[in-house]
PDB file of C-alpha atoms in Angstrom:
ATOM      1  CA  UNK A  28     -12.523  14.632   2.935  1.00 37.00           C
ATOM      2  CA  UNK A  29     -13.341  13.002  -0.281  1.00 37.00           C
ATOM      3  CA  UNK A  30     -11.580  13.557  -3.289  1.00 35.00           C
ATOM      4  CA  UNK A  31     -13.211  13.666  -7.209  1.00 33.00           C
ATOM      5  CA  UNK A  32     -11.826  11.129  -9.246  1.00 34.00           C
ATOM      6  CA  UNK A  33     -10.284  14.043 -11.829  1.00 31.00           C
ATOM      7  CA  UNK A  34      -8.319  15.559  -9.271  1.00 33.00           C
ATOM      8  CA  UNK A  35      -7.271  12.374  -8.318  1.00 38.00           C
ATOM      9  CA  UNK A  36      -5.996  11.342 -11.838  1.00 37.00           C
ATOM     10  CA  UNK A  37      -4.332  15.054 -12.129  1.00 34.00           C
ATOM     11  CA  UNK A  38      -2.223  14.176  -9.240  1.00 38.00           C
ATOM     12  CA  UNK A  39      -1.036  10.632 -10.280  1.00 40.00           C
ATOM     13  CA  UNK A  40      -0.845  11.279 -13.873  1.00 42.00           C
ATOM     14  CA  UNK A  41       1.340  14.982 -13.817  1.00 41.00           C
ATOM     15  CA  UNK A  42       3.978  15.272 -15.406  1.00 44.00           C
ATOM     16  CA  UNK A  43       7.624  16.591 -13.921  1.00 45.00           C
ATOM     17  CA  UNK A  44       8.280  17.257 -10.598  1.00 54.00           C
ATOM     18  CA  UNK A  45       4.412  17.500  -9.575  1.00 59.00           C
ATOM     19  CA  UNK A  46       4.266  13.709 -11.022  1.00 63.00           C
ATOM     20  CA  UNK A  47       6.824  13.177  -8.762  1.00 71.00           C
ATOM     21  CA  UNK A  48       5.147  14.849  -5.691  1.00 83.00           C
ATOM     22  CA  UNK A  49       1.950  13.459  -6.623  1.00 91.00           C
ATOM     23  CA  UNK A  50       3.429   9.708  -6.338  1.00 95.00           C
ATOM     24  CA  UNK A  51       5.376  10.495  -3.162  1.00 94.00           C
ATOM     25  CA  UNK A  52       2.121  11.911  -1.586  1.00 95.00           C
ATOM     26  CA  UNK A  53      -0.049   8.732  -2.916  1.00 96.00           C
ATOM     27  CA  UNK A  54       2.611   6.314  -1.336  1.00 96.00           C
ATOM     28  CA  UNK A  55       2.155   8.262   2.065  1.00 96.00           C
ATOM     29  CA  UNK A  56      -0.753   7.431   2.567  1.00 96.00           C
ATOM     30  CA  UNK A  57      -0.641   4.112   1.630  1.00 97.00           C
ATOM     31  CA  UNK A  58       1.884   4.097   4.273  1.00 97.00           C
ATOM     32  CA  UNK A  59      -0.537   5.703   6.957  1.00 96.00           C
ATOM     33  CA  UNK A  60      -3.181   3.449   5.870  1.00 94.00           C
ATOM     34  CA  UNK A  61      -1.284  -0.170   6.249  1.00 95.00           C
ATOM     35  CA  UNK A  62       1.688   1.073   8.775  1.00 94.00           C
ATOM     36  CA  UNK A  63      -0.111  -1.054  11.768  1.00 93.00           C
ATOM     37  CA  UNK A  64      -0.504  -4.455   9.514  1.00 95.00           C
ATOM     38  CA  UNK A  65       3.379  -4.505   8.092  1.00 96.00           C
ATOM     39  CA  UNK A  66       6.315  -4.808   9.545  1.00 96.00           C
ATOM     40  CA  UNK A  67       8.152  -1.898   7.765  1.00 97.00           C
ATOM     41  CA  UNK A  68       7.141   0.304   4.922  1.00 97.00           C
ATOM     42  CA  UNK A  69       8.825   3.006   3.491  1.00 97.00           C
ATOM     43  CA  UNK A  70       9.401   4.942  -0.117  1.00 97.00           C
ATOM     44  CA  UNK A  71      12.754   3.470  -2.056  1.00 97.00           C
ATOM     45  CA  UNK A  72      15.320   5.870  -1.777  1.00 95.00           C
ATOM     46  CA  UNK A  73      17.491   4.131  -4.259  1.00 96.00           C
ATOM     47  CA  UNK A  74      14.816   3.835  -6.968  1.00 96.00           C
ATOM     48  CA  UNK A  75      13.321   6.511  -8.990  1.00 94.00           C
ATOM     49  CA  UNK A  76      10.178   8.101  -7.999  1.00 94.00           C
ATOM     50  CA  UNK A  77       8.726   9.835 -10.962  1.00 93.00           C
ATOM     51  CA  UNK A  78       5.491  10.366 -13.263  1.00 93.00           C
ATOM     52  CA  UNK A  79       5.409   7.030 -13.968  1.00 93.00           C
ATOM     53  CA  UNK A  80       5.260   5.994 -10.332  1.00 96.00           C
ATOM     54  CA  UNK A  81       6.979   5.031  -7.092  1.00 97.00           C
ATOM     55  CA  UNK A  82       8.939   2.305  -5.119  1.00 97.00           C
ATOM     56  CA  UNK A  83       8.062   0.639  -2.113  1.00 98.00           C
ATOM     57  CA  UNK A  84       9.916  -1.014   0.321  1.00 98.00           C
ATOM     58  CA  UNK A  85       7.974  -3.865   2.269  1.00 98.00           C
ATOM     59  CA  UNK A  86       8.424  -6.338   4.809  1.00 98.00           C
ATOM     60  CA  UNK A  87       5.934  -8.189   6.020  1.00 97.00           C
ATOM     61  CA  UNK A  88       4.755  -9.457   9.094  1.00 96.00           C
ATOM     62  CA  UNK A  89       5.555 -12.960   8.264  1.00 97.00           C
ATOM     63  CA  UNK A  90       9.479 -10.825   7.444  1.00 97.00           C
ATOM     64  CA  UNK A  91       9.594 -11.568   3.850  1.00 97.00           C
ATOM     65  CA  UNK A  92      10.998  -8.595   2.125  1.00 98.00           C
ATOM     66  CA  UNK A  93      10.065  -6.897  -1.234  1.00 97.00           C
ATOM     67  CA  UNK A  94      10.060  -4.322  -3.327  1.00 98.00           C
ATOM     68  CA  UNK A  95       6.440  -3.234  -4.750  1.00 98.00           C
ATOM     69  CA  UNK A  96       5.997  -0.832  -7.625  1.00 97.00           C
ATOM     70  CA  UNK A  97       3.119   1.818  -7.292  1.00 97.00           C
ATOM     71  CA  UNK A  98       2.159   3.004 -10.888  1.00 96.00           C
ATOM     72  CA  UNK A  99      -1.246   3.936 -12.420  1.00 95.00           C
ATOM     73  CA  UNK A 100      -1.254   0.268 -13.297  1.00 95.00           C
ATOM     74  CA  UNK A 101      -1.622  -0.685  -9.752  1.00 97.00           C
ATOM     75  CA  UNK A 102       0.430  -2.301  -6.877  1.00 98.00           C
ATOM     76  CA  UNK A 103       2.850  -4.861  -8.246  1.00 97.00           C
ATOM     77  CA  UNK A 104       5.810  -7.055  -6.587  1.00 97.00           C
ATOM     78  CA  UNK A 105       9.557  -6.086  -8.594  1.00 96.00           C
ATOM     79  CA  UNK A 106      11.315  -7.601  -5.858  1.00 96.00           C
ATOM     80  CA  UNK A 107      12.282  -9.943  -3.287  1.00 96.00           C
ATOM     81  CA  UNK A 108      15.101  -7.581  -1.598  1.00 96.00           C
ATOM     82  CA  UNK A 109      15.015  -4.077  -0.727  1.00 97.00           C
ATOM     83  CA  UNK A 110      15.896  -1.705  -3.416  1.00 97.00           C
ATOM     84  CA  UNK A 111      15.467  -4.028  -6.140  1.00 96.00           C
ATOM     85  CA  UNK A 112      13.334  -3.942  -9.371  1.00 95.00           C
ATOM     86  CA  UNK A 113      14.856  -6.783 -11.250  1.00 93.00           C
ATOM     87  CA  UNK A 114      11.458  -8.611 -11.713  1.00 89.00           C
ATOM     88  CA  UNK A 115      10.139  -7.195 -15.334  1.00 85.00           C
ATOM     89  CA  UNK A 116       6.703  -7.084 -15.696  1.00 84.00           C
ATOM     90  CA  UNK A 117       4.912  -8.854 -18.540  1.00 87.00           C
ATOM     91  CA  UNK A 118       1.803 -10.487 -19.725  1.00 83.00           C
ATOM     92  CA  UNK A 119       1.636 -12.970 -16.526  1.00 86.00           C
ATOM     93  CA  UNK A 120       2.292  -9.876 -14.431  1.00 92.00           C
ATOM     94  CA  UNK A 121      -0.427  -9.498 -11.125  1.00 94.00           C
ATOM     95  CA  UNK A 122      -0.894  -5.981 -10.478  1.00 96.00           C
ATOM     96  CA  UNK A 123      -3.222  -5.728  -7.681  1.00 97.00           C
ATOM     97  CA  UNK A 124      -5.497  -2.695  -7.110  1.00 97.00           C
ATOM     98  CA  UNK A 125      -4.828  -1.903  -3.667  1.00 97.00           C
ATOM     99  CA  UNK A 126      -2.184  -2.552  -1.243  1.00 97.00           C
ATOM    100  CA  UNK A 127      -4.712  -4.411   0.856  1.00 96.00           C
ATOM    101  CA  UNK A 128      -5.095  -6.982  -2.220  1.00 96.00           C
ATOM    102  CA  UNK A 129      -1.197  -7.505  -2.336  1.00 97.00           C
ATOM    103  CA  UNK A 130      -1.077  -7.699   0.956  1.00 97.00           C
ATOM    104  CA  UNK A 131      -3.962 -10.594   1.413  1.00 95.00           C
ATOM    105  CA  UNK A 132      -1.914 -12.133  -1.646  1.00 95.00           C
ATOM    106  CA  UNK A 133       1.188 -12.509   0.342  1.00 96.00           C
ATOM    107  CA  UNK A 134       0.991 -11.940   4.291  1.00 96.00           C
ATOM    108  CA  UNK A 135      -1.127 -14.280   6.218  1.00 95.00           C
ATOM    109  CA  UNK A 136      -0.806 -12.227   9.179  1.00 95.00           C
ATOM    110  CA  UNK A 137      -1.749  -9.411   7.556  1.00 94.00           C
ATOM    111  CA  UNK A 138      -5.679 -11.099   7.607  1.00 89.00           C
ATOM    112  CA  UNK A 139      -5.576 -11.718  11.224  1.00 89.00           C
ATOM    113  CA  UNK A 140      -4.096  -8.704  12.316  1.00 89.00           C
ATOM    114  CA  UNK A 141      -6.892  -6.551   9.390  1.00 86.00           C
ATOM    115  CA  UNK A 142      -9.364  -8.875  11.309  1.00 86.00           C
ATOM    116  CA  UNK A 143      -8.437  -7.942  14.563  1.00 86.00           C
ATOM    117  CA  UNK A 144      -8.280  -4.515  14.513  1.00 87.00           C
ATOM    118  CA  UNK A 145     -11.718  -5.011  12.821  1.00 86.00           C
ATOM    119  CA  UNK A 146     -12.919  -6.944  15.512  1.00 88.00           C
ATOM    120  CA  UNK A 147     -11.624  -4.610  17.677  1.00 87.00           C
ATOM    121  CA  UNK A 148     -13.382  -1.412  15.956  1.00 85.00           C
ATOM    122  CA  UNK A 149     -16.791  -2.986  15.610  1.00 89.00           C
ATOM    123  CA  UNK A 150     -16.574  -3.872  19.800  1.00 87.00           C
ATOM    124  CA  UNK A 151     -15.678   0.164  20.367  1.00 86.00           C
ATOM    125  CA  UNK A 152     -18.757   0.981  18.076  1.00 85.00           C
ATOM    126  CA  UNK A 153     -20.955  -1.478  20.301  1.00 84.00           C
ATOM    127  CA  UNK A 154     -19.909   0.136  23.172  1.00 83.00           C
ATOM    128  CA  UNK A 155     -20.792   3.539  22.226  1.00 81.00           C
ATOM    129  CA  UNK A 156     -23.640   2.104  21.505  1.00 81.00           C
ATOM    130  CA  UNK A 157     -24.904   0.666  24.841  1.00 79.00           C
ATOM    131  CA  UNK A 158     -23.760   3.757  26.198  1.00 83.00           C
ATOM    132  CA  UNK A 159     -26.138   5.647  24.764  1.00 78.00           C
ATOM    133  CA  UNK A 160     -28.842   3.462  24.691  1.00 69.00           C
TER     134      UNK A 160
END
């Protein structure tokens, strides 16, 4: 189902507890969507979650372990422990526009397991294919 770009802006940019839902919902399924190429991910349950945004909590593949602010800004790393958001952002700040960006920033074994499962789809597809050829 594709979404319009207003609704999507109404739902990361309202204010209150709907910000707050809207955020929480956004971060879910960034979670569906790279679950298989991390080693953990999961919403900060010590750090605010609010209109402005939401926390992260990532380790990677590779085990390195940070936190990673979600805002409207983008995808940015505040941390390198759980929980933590002691890295202020400034004019040399990288905010990245999708988690997949961060993550082919940071995690080397994020690429080869993205290009495996890749692999992996496009052999399923040439299958199907053949079958029905």
């Amino acid at each position: 189902m594709s979404k319009s770009p207003i609704s999507d802006e109404r739902l990361l940019n309202s204010s209150g507890n709907d910000g707050q839902n809207g955020w929480k919902y956004e971060a879910l399924a960034v979670i569906q969507d790279i679950h298989s190429f991390v080693k953990q991910l999961t919403i900060s349950s010590e750090l605010p979650c609010d209109e402005n945004g939401v926390y992260l909590n990532l380790e990677t593949k590779e085990e390195t372990i940070l936190t990673i602010e979600m805002s409207s800004a983008g995808f940015r790393i505040c941390g390198h422990q759980l929980d933590t958001n002691d890295l202020t952002a400034d004019d040399r700040t990288v905010y990245y526009e999708t988690p997949y960006a961060l993550l082919d920033n940071i995690s080397p074994k994020y690429r080869q397991s993205f290009g495996d499962q890749l692999a992996q789809k496009l052999q399923e597809f040439s299958d199907k294919q053949m079958i029905n050829d």
